[in-house]
Short mmCIF file of C-alpha atoms and ligand atoms in Angstrom, two decimals:
data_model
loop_
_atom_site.label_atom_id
_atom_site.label_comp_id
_atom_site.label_asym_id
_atom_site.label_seq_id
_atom_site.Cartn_x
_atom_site.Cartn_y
_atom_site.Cartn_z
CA UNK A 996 -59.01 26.20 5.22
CA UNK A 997 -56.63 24.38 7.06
CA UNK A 998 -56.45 25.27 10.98
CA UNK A 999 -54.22 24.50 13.39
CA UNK A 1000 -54.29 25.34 17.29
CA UNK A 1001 -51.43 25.55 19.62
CA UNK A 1002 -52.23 25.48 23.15
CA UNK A 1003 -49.29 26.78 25.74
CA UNK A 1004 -50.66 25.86 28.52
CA UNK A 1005 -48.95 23.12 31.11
CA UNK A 1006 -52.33 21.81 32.35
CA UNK A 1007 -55.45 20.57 30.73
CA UNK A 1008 -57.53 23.99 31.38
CA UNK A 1009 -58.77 26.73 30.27
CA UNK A 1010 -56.77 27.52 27.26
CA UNK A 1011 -57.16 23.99 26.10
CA UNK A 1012 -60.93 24.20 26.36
CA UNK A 1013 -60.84 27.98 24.58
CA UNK A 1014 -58.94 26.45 21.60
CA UNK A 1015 -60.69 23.33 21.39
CA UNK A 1016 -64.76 25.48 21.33
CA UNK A 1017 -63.42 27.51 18.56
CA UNK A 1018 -61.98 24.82 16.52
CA UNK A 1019 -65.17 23.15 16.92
CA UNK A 1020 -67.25 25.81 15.55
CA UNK A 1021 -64.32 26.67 12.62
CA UNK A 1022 -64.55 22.94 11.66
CA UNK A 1023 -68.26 23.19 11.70
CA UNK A 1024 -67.80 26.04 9.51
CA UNK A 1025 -65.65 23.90 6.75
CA UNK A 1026 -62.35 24.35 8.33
CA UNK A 1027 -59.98 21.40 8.54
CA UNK A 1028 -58.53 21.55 12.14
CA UNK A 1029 -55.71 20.25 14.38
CA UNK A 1030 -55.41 21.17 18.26
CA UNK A 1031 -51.35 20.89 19.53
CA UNK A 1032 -50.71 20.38 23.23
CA UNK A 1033 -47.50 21.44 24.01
CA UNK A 1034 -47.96 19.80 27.08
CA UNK A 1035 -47.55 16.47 25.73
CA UNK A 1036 -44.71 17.56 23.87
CA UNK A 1037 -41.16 17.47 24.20
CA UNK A 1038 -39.58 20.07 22.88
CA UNK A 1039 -36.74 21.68 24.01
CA UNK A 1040 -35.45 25.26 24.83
CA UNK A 1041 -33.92 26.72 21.60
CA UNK A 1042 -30.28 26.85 22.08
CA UNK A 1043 -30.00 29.77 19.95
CA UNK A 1044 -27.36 28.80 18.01
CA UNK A 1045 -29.32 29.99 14.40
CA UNK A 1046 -27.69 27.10 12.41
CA UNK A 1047 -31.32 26.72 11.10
CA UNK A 1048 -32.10 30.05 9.40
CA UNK A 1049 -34.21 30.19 6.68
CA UNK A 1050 -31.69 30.34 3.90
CA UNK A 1051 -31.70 32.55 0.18
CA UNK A 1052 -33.51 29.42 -1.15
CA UNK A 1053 -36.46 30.53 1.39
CA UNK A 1054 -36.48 26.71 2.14
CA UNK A 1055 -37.10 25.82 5.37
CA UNK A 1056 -33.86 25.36 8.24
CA UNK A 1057 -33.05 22.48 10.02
CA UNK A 1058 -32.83 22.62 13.82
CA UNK A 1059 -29.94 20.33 15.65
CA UNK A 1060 -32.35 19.26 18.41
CA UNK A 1061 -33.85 16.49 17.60
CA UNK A 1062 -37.01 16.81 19.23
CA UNK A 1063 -40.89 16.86 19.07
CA UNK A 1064 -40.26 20.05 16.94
CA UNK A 1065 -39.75 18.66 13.98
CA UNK A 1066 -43.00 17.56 12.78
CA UNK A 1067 -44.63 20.38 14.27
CA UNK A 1068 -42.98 22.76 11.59
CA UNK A 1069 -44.55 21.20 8.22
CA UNK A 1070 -48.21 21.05 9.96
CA UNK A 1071 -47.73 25.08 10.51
CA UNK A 1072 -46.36 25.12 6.98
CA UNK A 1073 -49.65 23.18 6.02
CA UNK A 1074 -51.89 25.47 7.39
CA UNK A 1075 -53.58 28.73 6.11
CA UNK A 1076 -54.38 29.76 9.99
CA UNK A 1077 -52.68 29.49 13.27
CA UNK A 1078 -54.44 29.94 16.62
CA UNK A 1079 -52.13 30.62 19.89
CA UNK A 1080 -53.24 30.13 23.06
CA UNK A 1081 -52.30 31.13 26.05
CA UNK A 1082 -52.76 30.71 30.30
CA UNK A 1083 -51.43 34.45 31.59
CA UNK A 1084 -48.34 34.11 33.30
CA UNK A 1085 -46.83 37.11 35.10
CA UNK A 1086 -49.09 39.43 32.55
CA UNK A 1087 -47.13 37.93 29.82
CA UNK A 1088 -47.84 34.54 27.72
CA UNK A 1089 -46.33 30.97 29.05
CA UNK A 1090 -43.17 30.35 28.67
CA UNK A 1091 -44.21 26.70 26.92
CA UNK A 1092 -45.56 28.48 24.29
CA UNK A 1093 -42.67 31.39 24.18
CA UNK A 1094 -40.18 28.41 23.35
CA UNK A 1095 -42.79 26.72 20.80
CA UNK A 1096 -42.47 30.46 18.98
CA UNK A 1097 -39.04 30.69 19.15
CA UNK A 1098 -38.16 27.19 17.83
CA UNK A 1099 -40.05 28.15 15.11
CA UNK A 1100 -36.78 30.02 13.64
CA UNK A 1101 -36.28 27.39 11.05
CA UNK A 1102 -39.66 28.61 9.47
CA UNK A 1103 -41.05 31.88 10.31
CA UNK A 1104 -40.47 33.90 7.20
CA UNK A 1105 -42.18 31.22 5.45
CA UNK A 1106 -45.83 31.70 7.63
CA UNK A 1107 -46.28 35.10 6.25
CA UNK A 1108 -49.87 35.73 4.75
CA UNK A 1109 -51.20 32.94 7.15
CA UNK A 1110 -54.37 34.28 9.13
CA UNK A 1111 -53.42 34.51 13.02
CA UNK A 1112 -55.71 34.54 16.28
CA UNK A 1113 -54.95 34.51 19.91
CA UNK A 1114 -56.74 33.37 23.07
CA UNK A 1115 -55.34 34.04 26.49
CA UNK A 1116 -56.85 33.39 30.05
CA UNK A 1117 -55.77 35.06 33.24
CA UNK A 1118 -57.13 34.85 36.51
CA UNK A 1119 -57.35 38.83 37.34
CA UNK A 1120 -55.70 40.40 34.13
CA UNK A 1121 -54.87 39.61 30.76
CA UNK A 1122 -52.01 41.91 30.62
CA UNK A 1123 -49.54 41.72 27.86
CA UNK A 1124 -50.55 38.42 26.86
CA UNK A 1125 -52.36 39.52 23.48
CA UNK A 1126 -49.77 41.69 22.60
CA UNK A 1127 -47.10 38.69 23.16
CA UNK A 1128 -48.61 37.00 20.84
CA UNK A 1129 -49.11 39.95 18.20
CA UNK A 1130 -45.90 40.84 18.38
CA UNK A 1131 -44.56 37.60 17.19
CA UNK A 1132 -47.40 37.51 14.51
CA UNK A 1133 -46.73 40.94 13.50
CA UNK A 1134 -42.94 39.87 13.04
CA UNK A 1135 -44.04 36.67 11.34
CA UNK A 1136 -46.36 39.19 8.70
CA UNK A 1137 -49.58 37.00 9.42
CA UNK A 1138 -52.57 39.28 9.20
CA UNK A 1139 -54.63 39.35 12.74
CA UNK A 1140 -57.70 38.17 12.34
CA UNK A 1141 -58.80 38.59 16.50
CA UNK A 1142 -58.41 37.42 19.91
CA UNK A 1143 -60.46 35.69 22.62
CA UNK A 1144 -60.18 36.79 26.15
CA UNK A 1145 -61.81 35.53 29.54
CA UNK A 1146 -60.87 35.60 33.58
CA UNK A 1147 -60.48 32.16 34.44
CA UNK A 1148 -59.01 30.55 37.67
CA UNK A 1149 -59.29 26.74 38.37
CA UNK A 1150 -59.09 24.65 35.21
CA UNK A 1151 -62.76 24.10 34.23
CA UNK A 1152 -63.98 27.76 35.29
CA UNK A 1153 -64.08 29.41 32.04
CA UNK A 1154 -66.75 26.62 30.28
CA UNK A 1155 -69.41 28.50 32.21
CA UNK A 1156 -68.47 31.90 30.66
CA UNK A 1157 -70.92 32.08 27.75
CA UNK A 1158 -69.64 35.68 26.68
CA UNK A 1159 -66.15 34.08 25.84
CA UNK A 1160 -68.17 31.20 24.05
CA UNK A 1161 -70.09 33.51 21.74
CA UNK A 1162 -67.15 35.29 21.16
CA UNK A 1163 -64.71 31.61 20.43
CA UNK A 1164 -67.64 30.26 18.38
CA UNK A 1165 -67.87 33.66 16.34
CA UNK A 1166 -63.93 33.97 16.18
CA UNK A 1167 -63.73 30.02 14.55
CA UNK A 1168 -66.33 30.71 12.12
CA UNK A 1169 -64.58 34.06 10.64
CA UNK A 1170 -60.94 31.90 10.51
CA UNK A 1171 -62.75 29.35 8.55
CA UNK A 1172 -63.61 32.12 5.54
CA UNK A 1173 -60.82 31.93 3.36
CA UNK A 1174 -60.84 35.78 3.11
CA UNK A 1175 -59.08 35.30 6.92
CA UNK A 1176 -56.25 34.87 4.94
CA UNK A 1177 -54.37 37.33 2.91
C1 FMN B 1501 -47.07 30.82 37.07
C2 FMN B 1501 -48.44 31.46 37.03
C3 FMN B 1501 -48.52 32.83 36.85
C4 FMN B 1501 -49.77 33.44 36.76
N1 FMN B 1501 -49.81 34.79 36.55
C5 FMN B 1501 -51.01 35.39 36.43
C6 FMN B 1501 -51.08 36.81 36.20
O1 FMN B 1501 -50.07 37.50 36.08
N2 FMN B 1501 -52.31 37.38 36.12
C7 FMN B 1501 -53.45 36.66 36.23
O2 FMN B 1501 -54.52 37.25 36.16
N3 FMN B 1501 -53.43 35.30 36.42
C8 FMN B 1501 -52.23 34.67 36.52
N4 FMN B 1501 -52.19 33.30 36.72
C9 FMN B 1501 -53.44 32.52 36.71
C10 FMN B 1501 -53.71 31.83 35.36
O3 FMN B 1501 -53.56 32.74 34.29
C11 FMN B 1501 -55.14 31.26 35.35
O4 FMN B 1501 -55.26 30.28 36.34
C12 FMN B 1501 -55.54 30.68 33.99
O5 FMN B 1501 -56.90 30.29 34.07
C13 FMN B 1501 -54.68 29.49 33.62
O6 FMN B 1501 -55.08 29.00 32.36
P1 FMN B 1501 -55.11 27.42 32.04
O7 FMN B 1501 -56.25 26.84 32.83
O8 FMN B 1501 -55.33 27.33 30.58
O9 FMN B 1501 -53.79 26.85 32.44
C14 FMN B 1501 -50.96 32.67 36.85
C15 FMN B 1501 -50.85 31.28 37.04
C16 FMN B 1501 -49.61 30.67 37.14
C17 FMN B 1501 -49.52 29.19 37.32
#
C-alpha cells in the first residue's frame, strides 16, 4: 500500500503532527508513505479555465500553470490511499487545501477506488470540515475509510491528546490493509 498525506495547513501544527502519527503507525503497518506540506508549496489558485479535463482517453489533463502542481498529480496517481488534512477554518476546511483539491481537475476521475481518510483540527468545533473533505471524496468515488478529529489551539496542543492518538495510530494501521481499498 502506497500512502500519501496532504496536509492543508499554513503552519507547522496540529494537522501536520495528526498526519505525520498516523503515517507513522500505517508505515509501521507495511504501508509505503509520503507526507505533502502544502505549505512549502507553491501552487497556485486554479484559474478555472478547464483546458485540463480528463479527456475520452481517461489520460490525465495538463494544467497551464506551471507550478508545484505538477508533480504532485502522478504521486496521487501512485498511490492506493490519500489522507487530507485539515486546520478548521470558519467551520469549513483551509482554503490551502481547497485549492490543492481543486487543481486536482486534471486527475480526479482517475483516483476513483483509492481508499480516502480525513483529519481536521479546530479549536472549539470541527464543523463542516469532515464533510468538506467527503464531499470531494465522494465526488472523486474513493471509498471512506474514516476520519480523525481533535480540539486543538496553539500549534503543539493536540500531541498531548492521547484519545486522538489511539484513534490516528488505529486509523493508519486499517489504511495500510489493502482491503482499505476497493
Ligand atoms: C483563519 C482561522 C479560522 C479559524 N476558524 C476556526 C473555527 O471556525 N472553529 C474553530 O474551532 N477553530 C478555528 N480556528 C482555530 C484552528 O482551527 C486551530 O487553531 C487549529 O488547531 C489549527 O490547526 P493547525 O495547528 O494544524 O494549523 C481558526 C483559525 C484560523 C487561523
Amino acid at each position: 500500500m502506497k500512502l500519501l498525506g496532504i496536509c492543508g495547513s499554513p503552519r507547522k501544527g496540529n494537522t501536520e503532527w495528526m498526519l505525520t502519527k498516523l503515517l507513522e503507525s500505517a508505515h509501521e503497518a507495511g504501508a509505503e508513505t509520503e507526507l505533502i506540506l502544502l505549505r512549502q508549496k507553491d501552487i497556485k489558485l486554479c484559474r478555472g479555465c478547464l483546458t485540463c479535463e480528463v479527456g475520452r482517453d481517461r489520460k490525465p489533463g495538463v494544467c497551464v500553470i506551471k507550478d508545484d502542481m505538477a508533480p504532485l498529480l502522478p504521486k496521487m496517481l501512485a498511490a492506493d490511499g490519500i489522507v487530507f488534512g485539515t486546520p478548521v477554518y470558519f467551520y469549513l476546511l483551509s482554503a490551502l487545501l481547497k485549492n490543492f483539491m481543486d487543481r486536482t481537475v486534471p486527475i480526479w476521475p482517475l483516483l476513483k477506488g483509492k481508499a480516502a481518510a480525513g483529519v481536521a483540527v479546530a479549536e472549539d468545533g470541527i464543523g463542516q470540515a469532515i464533510t468538506n473533505l467527503r464531499t470531494y471524496t465522494d465526488l472523486c468515488q474513493m471509498p471512506w475509510v474514516g476520519e480523525v478529529t481533535a480540539l486543538a489551539k496553539g500549534p503543539n496542543d493536540v500531541a498531548s491528546n492521547d484519545t486522538a492518538t489511539a484513534a490516528l495510530v488505529a486509523l493508519g494501521r486499517r489504511l495500510a490493509e489493502p482491503s482499505a481499498r476497493s
